[in-house]
Coordinates of C-alpha atoms in Angstrom, one line a residue:
Chain A
M27 CA 98.7 88.7 186.4
S28 CA 99.8 91.6 188.5
I29 CA 103.1 90.0 189.4
L30 CA 103.8 89.4 185.8
R31 CA 103.1 92.9 185.0
L32 CA 105.4 94.2 187.7
E33 CA 108.2 92.0 186.3
K34 CA 107.7 93.4 182.9
R35 CA 107.9 96.9 184.0
R36 CA 111.1 98.7 183.1
N37 CA 112.8 101.4 185.0
Y38 CA 115.7 103.1 183.3
D39 CA 116.3 106.0 185.7
E40 CA 117.3 103.9 188.6
I41 CA 119.7 101.9 186.6
A42 CA 121.3 104.9 185.0
E43 CA 122.4 106.1 188.4
F44 CA 124.7 103.2 188.7
G45 CA 126.7 104.1 185.8
D46 CA 128.3 100.9 184.7
I47 CA 125.8 98.9 182.7
G48 CA 128.5 96.9 180.9
T49 CA 128.3 93.3 181.9
P50 CA 125.4 91.3 183.1
G51 CA 127.3 90.6 186.3
S52 CA 127.8 94.2 187.2
C53 CA 124.2 94.9 186.4
R54 CA 122.9 92.2 188.8
E55 CA 125.2 93.5 191.5
S56 CA 123.9 97.0 191.3
I57 CA 120.4 95.8 191.6
K58 CA 121.1 94.4 195.0
L59 CA 121.9 98.0 196.0
L60 CA 118.7 99.1 194.5
V61 CA 116.3 96.9 196.3
P62 CA 116.2 98.6 199.7
V63 CA 115.8 102.0 198.1
N64 CA 112.9 100.7 196.1
S65 CA 111.3 98.5 198.6
S66 CA 108.0 100.3 198.6
K67 CA 107.4 99.1 195.1
C68 CA 107.6 95.5 194.0
S69 CA 111.1 94.9 195.3
E70 CA 111.1 91.2 194.4
A71 CA 110.6 92.1 190.8
A72 CA 113.6 94.4 190.7
P73 CA 116.2 91.9 189.5
K74 CA 114.0 90.8 186.7
R75 CA 113.3 94.4 185.8
C76 CA 116.9 95.2 185.5
A77 CA 117.5 92.1 183.4
M78 CA 114.8 93.3 181.1
N79 CA 116.7 96.5 180.4
F80 CA 119.6 94.8 178.9
F81 CA 119.6 91.9 176.6
H82 CA 120.6 88.7 178.2
K83 CA 118.5 86.3 176.3
I84 CA 117.8 86.8 172.7
L85 CA 115.1 84.8 170.9
F86 CA 115.5 84.2 167.2
P87 CA 112.5 82.4 165.8
V88 CA 113.5 80.8 162.6
D89 CA 111.4 79.4 159.8
L90 CA 114.4 77.8 158.2
S91 CA 113.6 79.5 155.0
H92 CA 116.2 81.2 152.9
A93 CA 115.5 84.4 154.9
S94 CA 116.9 83.0 158.2
P95 CA 120.6 82.9 157.2
K96 CA 120.4 86.5 156.2
I97 CA 119.2 87.6 159.7
A98 CA 121.6 85.3 161.6
P99 CA 124.6 87.8 161.4
Y100 CA 122.5 90.5 163.1
V101 CA 121.5 88.1 165.8
S102 CA 125.1 87.0 166.4
E103 CA 126.4 90.6 166.4
V104 CA 123.8 91.9 168.9
A105 CA 124.3 88.8 171.1
R106 CA 128.0 89.3 171.2
K107 CA 127.6 93.0 172.0
F108 CA 125.3 92.3 174.9
E109 CA 127.0 89.0 175.9
A110 CA 123.6 87.4 175.5
E111 CA 122.5 83.9 175.0
I112 CA 120.8 83.0 171.8
H113 CA 117.7 80.9 171.7
L114 CA 116.7 79.5 168.3
L115 CA 113.1 78.5 168.1
F116 CA 111.4 76.6 165.3
V117 CA 107.7 76.3 165.5
V118 CA 106.0 73.3 163.7
R119 CA 102.6 74.4 162.6
V120 CA 100.1 71.9 163.7
F121 CA 97.6 70.5 161.3
E122 CA 94.5 70.7 163.5
H123 CA 92.8 72.8 160.9
F124 CA 92.8 70.0 158.4
T125 CA 90.6 67.9 160.6
S126 CA 87.6 68.7 158.3
L127 CA 89.3 66.7 155.7
H128 CA 88.8 63.6 157.8
L129 CA 92.4 62.5 157.6
P130 CA 93.0 59.7 160.0
D131 CA 94.7 60.9 163.1
A132 CA 97.6 58.7 162.6
T133 CA 98.5 60.4 159.3
I134 CA 98.5 63.9 160.8
K135 CA 100.5 62.8 163.7
N136 CA 103.1 61.2 161.4
I137 CA 103.5 64.3 159.4
E138 CA 103.9 66.4 162.4
D139 CA 106.4 64.1 163.9
E140 CA 108.3 64.0 160.7
V141 CA 108.4 67.8 160.4
A142 CA 109.6 68.1 164.0
R143 CA 112.3 65.5 163.4
R144 CA 113.5 67.2 160.3
G145 CA 113.1 70.6 161.9
E146 CA 115.3 69.5 164.8
E147 CA 118.0 68.3 162.4
K148 CA 117.9 71.4 160.3
L149 CA 117.9 73.6 163.3
Q150 CA 121.0 71.9 164.7
E151 CA 122.7 72.4 161.3
F152 CA 121.6 76.0 161.3
M153 CA 123.1 76.6 164.7
E154 CA 126.3 74.9 163.8
A155 CA 126.6 77.0 160.6
F156 CA 125.9 80.4 162.1
F157 CA 126.3 80.4 165.8
E158 CA 129.0 78.0 166.4
S159 CA 131.0 80.2 168.7
D160 CA 128.0 81.7 170.5
P161 CA 126.1 80.4 173.5
C162 CA 123.1 79.0 171.9
K163 CA 120.0 76.9 172.7
V164 CA 117.7 75.3 170.2
K165 CA 114.1 74.2 170.6
V166 CA 111.4 72.8 168.4
V167 CA 107.8 73.3 169.5
F168 CA 104.3 72.6 168.0
G169 CA 101.6 75.2 167.5
D170 CA 100.8 78.6 166.1
P171 CA 104.1 80.5 165.6
A172 CA 103.2 83.8 167.2
E173 CA 101.5 82.1 170.2
E174 CA 104.4 79.7 170.7
I175 CA 106.9 82.6 170.5
F176 CA 105.1 84.4 173.3
K177 CA 104.9 81.3 175.4
Y178 CA 108.6 80.8 175.0
V179 CA 109.4 84.4 175.8
E180 CA 107.4 84.0 179.1
L181 CA 108.9 80.7 179.9
E182 CA 112.5 81.5 179.3
G183 CA 112.6 85.1 180.3
I184 CA 113.6 86.3 176.9
D185 CA 114.3 90.0 176.7
L186 CA 114.7 90.6 173.0
I187 CA 113.2 89.0 170.0
I188 CA 115.0 89.4 166.6
I189 CA 112.8 88.3 163.8
G190 CA 112.8 88.6 160.0
S191 CA 110.3 91.0 158.8
H192 CA 109.6 89.1 155.7
G193 CA 109.3 85.3 155.7
K194 CA 108.3 82.5 153.5
K195 CA 104.8 83.4 152.3
G196 CA 103.5 85.3 149.4
I197 CA 105.2 88.1 147.6
E198 CA 107.8 88.0 150.2
Q199 CA 109.8 91.1 149.2
V200 CA 106.9 93.3 149.5
L201 CA 104.7 92.2 152.4
F202 CA 105.6 92.1 156.0
G203 CA 105.5 88.6 157.4
S204 CA 102.2 87.8 159.1
V205 CA 104.1 86.2 162.0
A206 CA 106.4 89.2 162.4
N207 CA 103.4 91.4 162.3
R208 CA 101.6 89.6 165.1
V209 CA 104.8 89.4 167.2
V210 CA 105.5 93.1 166.9
K211 CA 101.9 93.9 167.8
K212 CA 101.6 91.7 170.8
S213 CA 105.0 91.3 172.3
A214 CA 105.8 92.3 175.8
V215 CA 109.5 92.6 175.1
P216 CA 111.3 94.6 172.5
V217 CA 111.3 93.2 169.0
L218 CA 113.9 93.9 166.4
T219 CA 112.6 93.3 162.9
V220 CA 115.3 92.8 160.3
N221 CA 114.5 93.0 156.6
P222 CA 116.3 90.0 155.0
H223 CA 116.2 91.8 151.7
G224 CA 117.7 94.9 153.1
R225 CA 121.2 96.2 153.0
P226 CA 123.8 93.4 153.5
V227 CA 125.4 93.2 156.9
G228 CA 128.9 94.4 157.4
Chain B
M18 CA 127.1 95.1 161.6
K19 CA 127.3 98.8 161.1
L20 CA 125.4 100.6 163.7
H21 CA 126.3 104.3 163.8
K22 CA 123.1 106.1 163.3
L23 CA 119.9 105.5 165.3
L24 CA 116.8 107.2 164.2
V25 CA 114.3 107.7 167.0
P26 CA 111.0 109.1 166.1
V27 CA 109.3 110.5 169.1
D28 CA 105.7 111.7 169.6
F29 CA 106.4 112.6 173.3
S30 CA 104.1 109.8 174.4
K31 CA 104.9 107.4 177.1
C32 CA 105.9 104.7 174.6
S33 CA 108.2 107.0 172.8
R34 CA 109.9 107.5 176.1
A35 CA 110.5 103.8 176.5
A36 CA 111.9 103.7 173.0
F37 CA 114.1 106.6 173.7
N38 CA 115.5 105.0 176.8
Y39 CA 116.3 101.8 174.9
S40 CA 117.9 103.7 172.1
K41 CA 120.2 105.3 174.6
L42 CA 121.3 101.9 175.9
I43 CA 122.0 100.7 172.4
A44 CA 123.8 103.9 171.4
K45 CA 126.1 103.5 174.4
K46 CA 126.7 99.8 173.6
F47 CA 127.5 100.4 169.9
S48 CA 128.9 103.9 170.3
A49 CA 126.2 105.1 168.0
N50 CA 124.6 108.5 167.5
I51 CA 121.0 109.3 168.0
Y52 CA 118.9 111.3 165.6
L53 CA 115.7 112.4 167.2
L54 CA 112.8 113.0 164.9
H55 CA 109.4 114.5 165.5
V56 CA 106.9 114.7 162.7
V57 CA 104.2 117.4 162.8
D58 CA 101.3 115.6 161.2
K59 CA 100.5 117.4 158.0
R60 CA 96.9 116.1 158.1
H61 CA 96.4 117.8 161.4
V62 CA 97.8 121.0 160.1
E63 CA 95.4 120.9 157.2
K64 CA 92.4 120.3 159.4
I65 CA 93.2 123.0 161.9
A66 CA 93.9 125.4 159.1
E67 CA 90.5 124.6 157.6
V68 CA 88.7 125.3 160.8
N69 CA 90.3 128.5 162.0
G70 CA 91.3 130.0 158.7
E71 CA 95.0 130.4 159.4
S72 CA 97.4 129.7 156.5
E73 CA 99.0 126.3 156.5
D74 CA 102.5 127.7 156.4
E75 CA 101.9 129.9 159.4
L76 CA 100.4 127.0 161.3
S77 CA 103.2 124.6 160.4
K78 CA 105.7 127.1 161.7
K79 CA 103.8 127.6 164.9
L80 CA 103.4 123.9 165.5
S81 CA 107.0 123.2 164.7
L82 CA 108.0 125.8 167.2
Q83 CA 105.8 124.2 169.8
A84 CA 107.2 120.8 168.9
K85 CA 110.7 122.1 169.4
Q86 CA 109.8 123.2 172.9
N87 CA 108.3 119.9 173.6
L88 CA 111.3 118.1 172.3
E89 CA 113.5 120.2 174.6
R90 CA 111.3 119.4 177.5
F91 CA 111.3 115.7 176.6
L92 CA 115.0 115.7 176.6
A93 CA 115.2 117.6 179.8
N94 CA 113.0 115.1 181.5
N95 CA 114.7 112.0 180.0
G96 CA 118.3 113.0 179.8
S97 CA 120.1 113.2 176.5
E98 CA 123.4 112.0 177.9
G99 CA 125.3 113.6 175.1
L100 CA 124.2 110.9 172.6
I101 CA 122.0 113.1 170.5
V102 CA 123.6 114.6 167.4
E103 CA 120.6 116.0 165.7
K104 CA 117.1 117.0 166.6
I105 CA 114.9 117.1 163.6
I106 CA 111.4 118.4 163.3
T107 CA 109.6 118.0 160.0
V108 CA 106.1 118.5 158.8
G109 CA 104.6 115.6 156.9
I110 CA 102.8 112.4 157.1
P111 CA 104.5 110.5 159.9
F112 CA 105.3 107.1 158.2
H113 CA 106.4 108.9 155.1
A114 CA 108.5 111.4 156.8
I115 CA 110.2 108.7 158.9
A116 CA 110.9 106.6 155.8
L117 CA 112.3 109.6 153.9
K118 CA 114.5 110.7 156.8
A119 CA 115.8 107.2 157.4
Q120 CA 116.8 107.0 153.8
A121 CA 118.3 110.5 153.7
L122 CA 120.4 109.9 156.8
G123 CA 121.4 106.3 155.9
T124 CA 120.0 105.2 159.2
D125 CA 121.3 101.9 160.6
M126 CA 118.3 101.3 162.9
I127 CA 115.1 102.8 163.8
V128 CA 113.9 102.6 167.4
M129 CA 110.3 103.1 168.0
G130 CA 107.8 102.7 170.8
G131 CA 104.5 101.1 170.4
H132 CA 102.2 98.2 171.1
G133 CA 102.5 96.2 174.2
R134 CA 99.3 95.0 175.9
V135 CA 98.2 98.5 176.8
G136 CA 96.8 99.5 173.4
N137 CA 97.8 101.8 170.7
G138 CA 101.3 103.0 170.5
Q139 CA 103.4 104.9 168.1
I140 CA 103.9 101.9 165.9
D141 CA 100.3 101.2 165.8
K142 CA 99.4 104.6 164.6
I143 CA 102.2 105.0 162.2
F144 CA 103.0 101.5 160.8
F145 CA 99.9 99.5 160.8
G146 CA 96.4 99.8 159.5
S147 CA 97.3 102.2 156.8
A148 CA 97.5 101.5 153.1
A149 CA 100.9 103.0 153.1
E150 CA 102.3 100.6 155.7
R151 CA 104.1 98.8 152.9
V152 CA 106.3 101.8 152.3
V153 CA 107.7 101.6 155.8
R154 CA 107.9 97.8 155.6
L155 CA 110.2 98.2 152.6
L156 CA 112.7 100.1 154.7
P157 CA 115.9 98.2 154.5
C158 CA 117.1 99.0 158.0
P159 CA 116.1 97.0 161.1
V160 CA 113.4 98.4 163.3
L161 CA 113.4 97.9 167.0
C162 CA 109.9 98.1 168.4
V163 CA 109.8 98.7 172.1
P164 CA 106.6 97.8 173.8
Q165 CA 104.8 100.3 175.9
E166 CA 105.2 100.2 179.6
D167 CA 102.4 99.0 181.8
V168 CA 99.1 100.3 182.6
D169 CA 99.8 101.3 186.2
T170 CA 102.7 103.5 185.2
E171 CA 100.7 104.9 182.4
I172 CA 98.0 106.4 184.5
G173 CA 98.8 109.8 185.9
E174 CA 102.0 110.1 183.9
K175 CA 100.3 110.6 180.6
E176 CA 100.8 114.4 180.6
K177 CA 104.4 114.3 181.8
L178 CA 106.5 114.4 178.7

């Protein structure tokens, strides 16, 4: 836990000293210089810390609703500016909570598999439509959206999440998405919430 | 994507410092300008006025002046790097004032500190858990929420602006 915490810590002042923060490459080089200076404190965490200051890996969790395409231009723009890699994540909600209905296991599994299969197809289409020229990875996972987003962030070393503030559910133009809400509240990395019903991009 | 105006509401806390530092990075990247905003909470003014009998106007003025000094100190400690075009101090209810200012300025992005695993941050206080949160959520511009830094750096640095 403590190592994790150190990795997550950001330190701007030190990086500012090195002036050029332009490319990921130059940033990594400057950190090599930093390590000896900073050896008293968590030197092994330093490269990670630097990486956390600038956005190298951007996670864009998509629900494949009509809101997702509206947020895509923002993601693409930010990614290009920071020369970052885009990760698209689609979370298949699991149907565990339907167990009280005594559905046979096989049925639930079938539905989940079907959703995952279709999700994967859709996600691929989505990527081709919006991020064709960007470095981009796609992933479909099972579980609770917010939890899976955090797991993915941890696993892949994501340093920025861009998420639609209003998703599928409810009176969507008015209420903040429940997933976005939870992500913003608990995330260890910065979260950019974009209102899909806001001003058009461009 | 148009990104010329960043609105950064600061409450001089540790988390607003994190947000401010991120906003500087973004401003440099997008050659954007930063508008710093501090909102003197009207509800506090009212309460203080009630207790010590000063007029609300007087008190607002006094607190705004104090906030101005704090803002200068905040900038001196964190470095403005020539990115700040305006320092705004208003009296109002934070979420409301932020929303109004964002609209008036035509802000392209709001950068705020808050949350993280440490506890309550700016966003927590301003955005969530209030009946008026919907107003802020209706804001058309993107909001970048920067998590608070960690516990160990928090301790002992709380008072440092």
